[in-house]
Short mmCIF file of C-alpha atoms and ligand atoms in Angstrom, two decimals:
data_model
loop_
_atom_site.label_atom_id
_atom_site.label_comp_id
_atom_site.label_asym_id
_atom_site.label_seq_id
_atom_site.Cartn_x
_atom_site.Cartn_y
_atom_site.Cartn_z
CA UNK A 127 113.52 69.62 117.90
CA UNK A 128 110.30 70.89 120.00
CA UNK A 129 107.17 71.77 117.83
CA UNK A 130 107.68 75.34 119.57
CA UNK A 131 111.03 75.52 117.78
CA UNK A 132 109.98 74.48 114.69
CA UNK A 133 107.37 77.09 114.45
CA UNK A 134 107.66 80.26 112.06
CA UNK A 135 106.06 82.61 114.33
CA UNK A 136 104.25 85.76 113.03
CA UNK A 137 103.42 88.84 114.38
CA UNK A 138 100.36 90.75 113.37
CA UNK A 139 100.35 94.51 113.20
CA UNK A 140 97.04 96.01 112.95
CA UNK A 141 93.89 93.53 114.45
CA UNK A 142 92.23 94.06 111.10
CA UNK A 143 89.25 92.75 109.10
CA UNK A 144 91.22 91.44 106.57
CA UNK A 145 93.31 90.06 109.47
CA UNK A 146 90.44 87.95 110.42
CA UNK A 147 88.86 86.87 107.51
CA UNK A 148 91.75 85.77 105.50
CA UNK A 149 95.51 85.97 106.35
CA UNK A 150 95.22 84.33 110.05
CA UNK A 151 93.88 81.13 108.07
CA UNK A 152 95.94 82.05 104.94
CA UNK A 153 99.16 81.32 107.33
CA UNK A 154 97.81 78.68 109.72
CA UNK A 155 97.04 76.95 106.24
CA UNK A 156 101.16 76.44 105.95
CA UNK A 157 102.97 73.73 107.41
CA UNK A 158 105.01 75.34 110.63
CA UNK A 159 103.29 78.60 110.56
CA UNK A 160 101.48 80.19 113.31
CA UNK A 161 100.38 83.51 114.02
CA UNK A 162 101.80 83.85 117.63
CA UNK A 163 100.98 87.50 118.00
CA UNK A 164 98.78 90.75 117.69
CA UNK A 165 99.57 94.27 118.07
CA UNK A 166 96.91 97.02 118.04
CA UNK A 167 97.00 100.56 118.74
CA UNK A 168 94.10 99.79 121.15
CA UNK A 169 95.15 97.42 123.99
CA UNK A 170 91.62 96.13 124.67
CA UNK A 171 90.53 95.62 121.11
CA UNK A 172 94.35 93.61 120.67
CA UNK A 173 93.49 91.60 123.49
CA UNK A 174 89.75 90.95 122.29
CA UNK A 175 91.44 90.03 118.94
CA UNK A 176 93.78 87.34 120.19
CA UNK A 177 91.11 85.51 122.50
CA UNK A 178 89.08 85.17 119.70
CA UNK A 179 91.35 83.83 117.05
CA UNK A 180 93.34 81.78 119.36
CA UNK A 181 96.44 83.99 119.38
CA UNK A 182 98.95 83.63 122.11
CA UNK A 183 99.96 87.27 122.73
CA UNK A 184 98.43 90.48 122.62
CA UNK A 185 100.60 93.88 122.49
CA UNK A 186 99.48 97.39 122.98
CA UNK A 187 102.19 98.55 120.65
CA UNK A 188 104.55 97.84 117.71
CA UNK A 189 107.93 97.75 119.47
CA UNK A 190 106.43 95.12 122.03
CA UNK A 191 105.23 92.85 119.55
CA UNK A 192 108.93 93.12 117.97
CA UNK A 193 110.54 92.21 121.02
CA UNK A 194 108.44 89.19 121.34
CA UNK A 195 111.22 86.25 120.41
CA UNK A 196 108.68 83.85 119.29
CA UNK A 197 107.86 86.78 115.99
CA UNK A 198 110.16 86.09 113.09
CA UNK A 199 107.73 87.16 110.59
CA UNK A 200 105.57 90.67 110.36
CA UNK A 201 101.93 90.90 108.30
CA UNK A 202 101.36 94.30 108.64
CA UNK A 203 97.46 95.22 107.80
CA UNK A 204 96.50 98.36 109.99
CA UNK A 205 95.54 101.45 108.20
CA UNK A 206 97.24 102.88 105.12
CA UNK A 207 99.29 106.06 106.83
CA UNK A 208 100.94 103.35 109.51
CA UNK A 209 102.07 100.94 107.06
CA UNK A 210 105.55 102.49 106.14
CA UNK A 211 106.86 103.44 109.55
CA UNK A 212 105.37 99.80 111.14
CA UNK A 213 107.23 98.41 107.86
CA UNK A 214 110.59 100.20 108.90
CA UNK A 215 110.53 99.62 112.84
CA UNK A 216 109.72 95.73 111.90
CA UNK A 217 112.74 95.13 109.46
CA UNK A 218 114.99 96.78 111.41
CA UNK A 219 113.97 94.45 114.56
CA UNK A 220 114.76 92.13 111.62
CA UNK A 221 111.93 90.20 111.10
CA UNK A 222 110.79 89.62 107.33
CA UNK A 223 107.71 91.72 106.25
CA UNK A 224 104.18 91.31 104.34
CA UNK A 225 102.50 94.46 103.80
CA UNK A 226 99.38 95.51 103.02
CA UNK A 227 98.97 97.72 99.84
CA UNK A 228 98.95 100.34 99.17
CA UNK A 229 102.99 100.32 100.66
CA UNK A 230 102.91 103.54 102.02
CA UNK A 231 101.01 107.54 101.05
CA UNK A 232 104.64 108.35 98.62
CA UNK A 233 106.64 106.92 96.18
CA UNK A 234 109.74 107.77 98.66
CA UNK A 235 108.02 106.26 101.29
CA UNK A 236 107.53 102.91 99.51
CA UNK A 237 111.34 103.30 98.10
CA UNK A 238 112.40 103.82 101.57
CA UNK A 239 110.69 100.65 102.72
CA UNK A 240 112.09 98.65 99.82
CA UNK A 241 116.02 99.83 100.73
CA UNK A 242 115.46 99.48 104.54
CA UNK A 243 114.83 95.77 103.33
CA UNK A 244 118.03 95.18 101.67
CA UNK A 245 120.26 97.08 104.39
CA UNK A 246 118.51 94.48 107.08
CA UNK A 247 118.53 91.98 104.36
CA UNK A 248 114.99 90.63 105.16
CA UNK A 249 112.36 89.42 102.70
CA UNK A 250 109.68 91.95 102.32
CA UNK A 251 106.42 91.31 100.01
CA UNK A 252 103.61 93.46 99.02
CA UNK A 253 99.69 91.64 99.61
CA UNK A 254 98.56 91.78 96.26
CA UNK A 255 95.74 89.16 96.02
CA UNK A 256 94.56 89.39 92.68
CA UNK A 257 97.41 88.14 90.77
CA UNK A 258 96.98 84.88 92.65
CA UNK A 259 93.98 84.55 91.05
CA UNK A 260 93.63 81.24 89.24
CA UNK A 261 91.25 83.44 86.79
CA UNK A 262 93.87 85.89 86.23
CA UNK A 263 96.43 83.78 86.47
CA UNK A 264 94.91 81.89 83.00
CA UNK A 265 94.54 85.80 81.73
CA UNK A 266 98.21 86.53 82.02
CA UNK A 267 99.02 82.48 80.27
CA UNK A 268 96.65 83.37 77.23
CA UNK A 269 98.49 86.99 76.68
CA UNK A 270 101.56 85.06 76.73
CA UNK A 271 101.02 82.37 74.55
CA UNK A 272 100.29 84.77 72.05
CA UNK A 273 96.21 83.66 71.56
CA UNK A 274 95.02 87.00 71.46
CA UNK A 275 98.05 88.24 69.25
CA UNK A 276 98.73 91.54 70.24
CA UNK A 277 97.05 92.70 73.03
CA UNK A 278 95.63 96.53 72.28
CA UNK A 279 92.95 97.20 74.91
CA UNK A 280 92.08 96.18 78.59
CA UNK A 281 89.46 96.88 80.98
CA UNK A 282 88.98 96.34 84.33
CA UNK A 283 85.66 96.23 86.18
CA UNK A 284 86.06 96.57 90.08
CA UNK A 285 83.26 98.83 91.32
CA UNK A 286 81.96 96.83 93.89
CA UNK A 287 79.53 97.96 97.17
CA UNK A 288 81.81 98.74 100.61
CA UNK A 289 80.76 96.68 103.11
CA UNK A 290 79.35 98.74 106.50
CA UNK A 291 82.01 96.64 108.23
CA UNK A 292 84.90 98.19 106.35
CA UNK A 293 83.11 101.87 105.86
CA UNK A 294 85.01 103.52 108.55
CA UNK A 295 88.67 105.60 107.71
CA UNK A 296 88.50 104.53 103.54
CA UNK A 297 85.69 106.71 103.28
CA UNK A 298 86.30 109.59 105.96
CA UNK A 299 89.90 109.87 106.68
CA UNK A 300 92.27 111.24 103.86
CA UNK A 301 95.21 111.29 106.46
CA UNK A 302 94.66 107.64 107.00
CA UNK A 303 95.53 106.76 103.33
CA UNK A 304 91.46 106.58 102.58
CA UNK A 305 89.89 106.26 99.18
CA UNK A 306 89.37 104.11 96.35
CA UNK A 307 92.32 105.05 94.25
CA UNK A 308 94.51 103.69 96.99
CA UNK A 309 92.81 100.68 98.37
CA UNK A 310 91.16 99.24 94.76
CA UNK A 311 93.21 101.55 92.26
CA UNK A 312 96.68 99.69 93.50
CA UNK A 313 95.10 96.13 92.64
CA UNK A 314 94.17 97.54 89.59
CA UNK A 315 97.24 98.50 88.30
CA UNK A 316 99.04 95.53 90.17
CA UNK A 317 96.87 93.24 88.29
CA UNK A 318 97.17 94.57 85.22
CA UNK A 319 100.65 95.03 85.23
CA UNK A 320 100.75 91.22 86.32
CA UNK A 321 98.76 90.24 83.24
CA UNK A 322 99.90 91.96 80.45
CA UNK A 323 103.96 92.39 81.81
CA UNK A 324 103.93 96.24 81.50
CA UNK A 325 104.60 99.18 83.53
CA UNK A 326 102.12 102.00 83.66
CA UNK A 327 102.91 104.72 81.08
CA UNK A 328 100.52 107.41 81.44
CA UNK A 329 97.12 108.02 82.96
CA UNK A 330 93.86 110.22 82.57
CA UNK A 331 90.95 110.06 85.04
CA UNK A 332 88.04 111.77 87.26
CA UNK A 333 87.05 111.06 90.47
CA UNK A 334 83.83 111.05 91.93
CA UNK A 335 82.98 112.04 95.74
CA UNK A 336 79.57 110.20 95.54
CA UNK A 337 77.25 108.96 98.51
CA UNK A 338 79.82 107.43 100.78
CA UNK A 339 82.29 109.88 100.09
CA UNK A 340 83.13 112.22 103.17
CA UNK A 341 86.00 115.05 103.46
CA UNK A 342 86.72 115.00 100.47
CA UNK A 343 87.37 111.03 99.80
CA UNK A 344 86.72 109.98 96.60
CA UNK A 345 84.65 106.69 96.15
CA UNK A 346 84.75 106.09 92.80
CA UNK A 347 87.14 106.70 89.59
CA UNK A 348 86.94 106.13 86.15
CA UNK A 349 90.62 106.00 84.57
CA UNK A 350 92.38 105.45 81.54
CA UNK A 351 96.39 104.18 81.62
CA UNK A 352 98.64 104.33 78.75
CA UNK A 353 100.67 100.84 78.87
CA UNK A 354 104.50 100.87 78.20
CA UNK A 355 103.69 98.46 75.54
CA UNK A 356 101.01 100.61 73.88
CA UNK A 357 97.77 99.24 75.76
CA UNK A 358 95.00 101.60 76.32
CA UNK A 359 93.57 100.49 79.87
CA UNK A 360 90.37 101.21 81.41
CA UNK A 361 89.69 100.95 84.86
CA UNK A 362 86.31 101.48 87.10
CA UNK A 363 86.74 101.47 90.67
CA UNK A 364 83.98 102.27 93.44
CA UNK A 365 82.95 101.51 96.52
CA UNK A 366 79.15 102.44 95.71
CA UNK A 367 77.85 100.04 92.89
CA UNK A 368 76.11 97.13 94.71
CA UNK A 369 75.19 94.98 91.59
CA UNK A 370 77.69 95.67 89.14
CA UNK A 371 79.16 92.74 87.47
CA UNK A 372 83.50 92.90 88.28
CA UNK A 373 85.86 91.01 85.77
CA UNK A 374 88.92 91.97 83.59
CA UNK A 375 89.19 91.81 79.71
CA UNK A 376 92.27 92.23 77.61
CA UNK A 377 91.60 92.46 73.94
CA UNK A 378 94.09 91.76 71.09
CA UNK A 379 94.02 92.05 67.54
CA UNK A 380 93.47 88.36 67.31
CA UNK A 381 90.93 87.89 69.96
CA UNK A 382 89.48 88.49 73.30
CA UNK A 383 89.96 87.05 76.72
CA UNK A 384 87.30 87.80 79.55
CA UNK A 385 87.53 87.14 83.19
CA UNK A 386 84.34 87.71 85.02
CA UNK A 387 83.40 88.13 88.60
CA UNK A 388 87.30 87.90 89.49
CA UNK A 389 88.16 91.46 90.64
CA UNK A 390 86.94 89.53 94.61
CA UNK A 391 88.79 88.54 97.66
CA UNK A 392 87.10 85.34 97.11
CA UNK A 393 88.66 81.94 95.05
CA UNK A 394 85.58 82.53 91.70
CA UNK A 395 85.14 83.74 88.37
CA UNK A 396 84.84 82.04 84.93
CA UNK A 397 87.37 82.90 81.97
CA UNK A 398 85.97 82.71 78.34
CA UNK A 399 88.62 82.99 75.63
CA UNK A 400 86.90 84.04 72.08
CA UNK A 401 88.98 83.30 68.92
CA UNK A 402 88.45 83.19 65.14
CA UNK A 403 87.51 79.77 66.32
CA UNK A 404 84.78 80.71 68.54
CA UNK A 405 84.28 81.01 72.35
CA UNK A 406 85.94 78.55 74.75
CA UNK A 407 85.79 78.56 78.66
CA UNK A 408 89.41 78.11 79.81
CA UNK A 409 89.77 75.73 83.04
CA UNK A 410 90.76 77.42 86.40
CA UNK A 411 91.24 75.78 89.88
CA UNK A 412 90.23 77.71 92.22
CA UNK A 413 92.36 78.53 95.26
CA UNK A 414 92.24 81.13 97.95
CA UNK A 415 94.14 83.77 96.77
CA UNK A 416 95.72 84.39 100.31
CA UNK A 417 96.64 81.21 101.26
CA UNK A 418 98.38 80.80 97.84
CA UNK A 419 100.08 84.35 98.74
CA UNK A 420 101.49 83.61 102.08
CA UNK A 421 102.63 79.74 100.43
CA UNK A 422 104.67 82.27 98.11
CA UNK A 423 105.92 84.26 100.68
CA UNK A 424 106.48 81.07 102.80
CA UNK A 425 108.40 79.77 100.26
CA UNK A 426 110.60 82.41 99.39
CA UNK A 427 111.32 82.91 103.27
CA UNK A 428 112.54 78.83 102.98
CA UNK A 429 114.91 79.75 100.29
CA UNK A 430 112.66 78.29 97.37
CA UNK A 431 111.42 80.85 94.88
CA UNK A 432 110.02 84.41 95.49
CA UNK A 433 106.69 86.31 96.45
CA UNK A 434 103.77 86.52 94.45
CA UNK A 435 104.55 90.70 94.82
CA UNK A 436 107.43 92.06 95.81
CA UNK A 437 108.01 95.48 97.35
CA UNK A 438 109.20 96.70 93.70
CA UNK A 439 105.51 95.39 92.91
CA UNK A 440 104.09 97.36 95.88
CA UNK A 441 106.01 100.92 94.74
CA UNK A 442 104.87 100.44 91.39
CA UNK A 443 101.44 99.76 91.99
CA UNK A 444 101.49 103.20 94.55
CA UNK A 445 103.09 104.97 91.77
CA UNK A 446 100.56 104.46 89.20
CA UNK A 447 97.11 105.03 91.95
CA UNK A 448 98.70 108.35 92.95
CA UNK A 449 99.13 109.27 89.52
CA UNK A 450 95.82 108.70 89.28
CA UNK A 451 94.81 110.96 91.73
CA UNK A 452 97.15 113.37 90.45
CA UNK A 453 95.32 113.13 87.37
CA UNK A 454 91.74 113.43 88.79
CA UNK A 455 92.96 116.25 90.70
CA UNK A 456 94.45 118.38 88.22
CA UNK A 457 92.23 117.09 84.90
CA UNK A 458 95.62 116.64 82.98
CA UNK A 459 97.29 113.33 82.05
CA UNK A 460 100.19 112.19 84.42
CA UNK A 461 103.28 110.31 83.18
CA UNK A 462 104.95 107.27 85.44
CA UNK A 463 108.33 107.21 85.80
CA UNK A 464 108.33 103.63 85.59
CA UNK A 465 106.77 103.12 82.61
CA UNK A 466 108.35 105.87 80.85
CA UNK A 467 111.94 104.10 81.13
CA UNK A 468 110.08 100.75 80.41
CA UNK A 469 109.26 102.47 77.25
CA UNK A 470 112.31 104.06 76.31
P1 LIG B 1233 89.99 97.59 109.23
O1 LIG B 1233 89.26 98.88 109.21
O2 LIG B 1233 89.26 96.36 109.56
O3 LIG B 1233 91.23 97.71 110.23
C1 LIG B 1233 92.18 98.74 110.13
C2 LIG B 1233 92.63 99.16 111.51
O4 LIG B 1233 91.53 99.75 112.19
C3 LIG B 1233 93.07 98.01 112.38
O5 LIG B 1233 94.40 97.72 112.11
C4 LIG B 1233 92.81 98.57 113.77
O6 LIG B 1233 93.87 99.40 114.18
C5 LIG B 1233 91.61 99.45 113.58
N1 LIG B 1233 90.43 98.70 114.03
C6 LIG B 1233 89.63 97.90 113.29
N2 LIG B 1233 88.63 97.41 114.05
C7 LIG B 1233 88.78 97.93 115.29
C8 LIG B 1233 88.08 97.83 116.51
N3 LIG B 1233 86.98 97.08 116.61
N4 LIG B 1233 88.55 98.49 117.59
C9 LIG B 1233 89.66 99.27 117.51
N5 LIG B 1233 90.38 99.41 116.36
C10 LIG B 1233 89.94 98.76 115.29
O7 LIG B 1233 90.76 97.52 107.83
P2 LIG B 1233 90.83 96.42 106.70
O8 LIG B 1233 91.04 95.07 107.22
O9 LIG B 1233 89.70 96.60 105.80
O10 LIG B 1233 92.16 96.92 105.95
C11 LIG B 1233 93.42 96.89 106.60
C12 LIG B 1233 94.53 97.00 105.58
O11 LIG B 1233 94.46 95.89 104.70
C13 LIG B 1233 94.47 98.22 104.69
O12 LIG B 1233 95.78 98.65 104.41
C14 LIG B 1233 93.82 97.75 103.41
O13 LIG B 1233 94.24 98.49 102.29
C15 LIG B 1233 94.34 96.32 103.35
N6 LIG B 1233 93.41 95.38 102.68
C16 LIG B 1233 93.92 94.53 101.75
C17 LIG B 1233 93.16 93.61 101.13
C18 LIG B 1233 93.78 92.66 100.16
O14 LIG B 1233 93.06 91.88 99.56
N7 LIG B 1233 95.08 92.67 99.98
C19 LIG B 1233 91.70 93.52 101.40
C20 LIG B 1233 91.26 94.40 102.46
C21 LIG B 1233 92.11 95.29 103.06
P3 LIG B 1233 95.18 98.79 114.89
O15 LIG B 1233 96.18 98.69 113.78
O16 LIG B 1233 95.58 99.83 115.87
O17 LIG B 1233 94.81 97.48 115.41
#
């Protein structure tokens, strides 16, 4: 067999930031993956895009990078409002799909995409970094093992400074899916949910529309989410705070266990577990979150195992931000379907 055949070839919709600075090396870091192909709504930017990451083809459209033979596999990273119909045209060209969070702008949407899946029976993920944190990876061991004993309280620290790089449709364009309940609420709730092995309940919050904030986009949020199991969460998300400290602590009623400077695209952070019998800094190895992602997804593709988030993940983490914004909207709590029956 040629090296050409043995090659998983995959397609990238959307010639992205996050394209480039993680998830082309994240798959060229598995053995017989290659990203063989780009697809941008702007011809010259796709084309621009390809020469310089070494990509082989470069598509002014979706449907011609789905007829390209040598594209079994879809990432799908463009912005937020293209994500469910790119999703849809992709599996039913049947190729198997990674998508960006969050899935889609509705619930149906994100249902839609996960059912379009099974009827072309492909595998289709949801790129939720943070639970391949090694940090919060450790988090989610310690709640298990029953350290903390019951786990009451959580809060989560993401208010980070937006890069000028990535400042564009987040921060101006509603209709693209902008704002940061969407992009940094979802890996909120995704992480949380991965950690503690609950479903969102309920959730408070306010918004603020602060000095990045145009149209209306919020860029900040301060919200509080009622567990299935009973934990009170608190979560700070912004894309205006240039030196706050990020992590994410979940306290029981037999101790406390902090992540810090986790709530990052990047492979750092330091967990500190603290006990009756004092503080203790829990080993992590580090790993790039996205390379261990796509190994995941590789790996379920081969057969072996499944992906680090699954679409279910994906709708459940959508659910949750836009009852978030429903709550900032209207100032009253909003209950989650999911985490009602979780309850029940
Ligand atoms: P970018 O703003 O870099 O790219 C989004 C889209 O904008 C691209 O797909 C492209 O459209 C267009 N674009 C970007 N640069 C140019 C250019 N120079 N010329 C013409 N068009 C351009 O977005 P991000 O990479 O920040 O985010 C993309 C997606 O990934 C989002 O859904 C976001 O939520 C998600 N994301 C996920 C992260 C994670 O850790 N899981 C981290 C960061 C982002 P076209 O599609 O037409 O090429």
């Amino acid at each position: 067999m040629s090296d050409i055949a043995r090659t998983i070839g995959w397609g990238f919709i959307g010639a992205s930031t996050i394209a480039r600075e993680h998830m082309i090396g994240a798959v060229r870091a598995q053995p017989g993956h290659d990203v063989v192909a780009v697809a941008s709504g702007d011809p010259a930017h796709a084309q621009r895009f390809a020469h310089e990451n070494g990509i082989a083809a470069a598509y002014g459209s979706v449907d011609a990078l789905l007829a390209d033979p040598a594209v079994q596999v879809v990432y799908i990273s463009s912005t937020n409002d293209r994500h469910h119909p790119q999703a849809l045209a992709a599996m039913a060209a049947g190729k198997a799909v990674l998508c960006e969070k969050p899935l889609a702008l509705s619930v149906e949407e994100a249902r839609g995409m996960i059912d379009a899946a099974q009827r072309a029976n492909v595998l289709f993920a949801t790129n939720h970094h943070l639970r391949n944190a090694a940090t919060h990876r450790m988090l989610r061991e310690v709640v298990r093992s029953g350290r903390i004993g019951k786990p009451l309280f959580a809060r989560v620290f993401h208010a980070i400074w937006l890069r000028e790089l990535v400042q564009g449709w987040r921060i101006d364009r509603p209709g693209a899916g902008g704002g940061v309940i969407l992009d940094i609420g979802t890996h909120d709730v995704d992480a949380l949910r991965f950690i503690l092995g609950s479903e969102v309940a309920e959730v408070v919050g306010m918004s603020q529309q602060g000095p990045l904030s145009k149209n209306g986009v919020e860029d900040g949020v301060m919200a509080v989410l009622r567990m299935s199991d009973g934990v009170l969460a608190q979560v700070h998300a912004a894309y205006t705070v240039r030196h706050a400290p990020t992590g994410l602590e979940i306290h029981g009623d037999a101790g406390s266990v902090v992540a810090s400077e986790s709530m990052t695209t990047r492979p750092t952070g330091t967990v500190l577990l603290r006990t009756a019998a004092g503080e203790e800094l829990l080993p992590v190895e580090h790993e790039s979150l996205y390379v261990r992602g796509v190994r995941c997804f590789c790996d379920a593709l081969g057969g072996r195992g499944r992906p680090a988030a699954d679409g279910l993940d994906g709708l459940r983490s959508l659910e949750a931000a836009l009852a978030i914004a429903e709550a900032c909207r209207t100032g009253r709590a909003v209950a989650v379907r999911a985490g009602q029956s979780a309850h029940a």
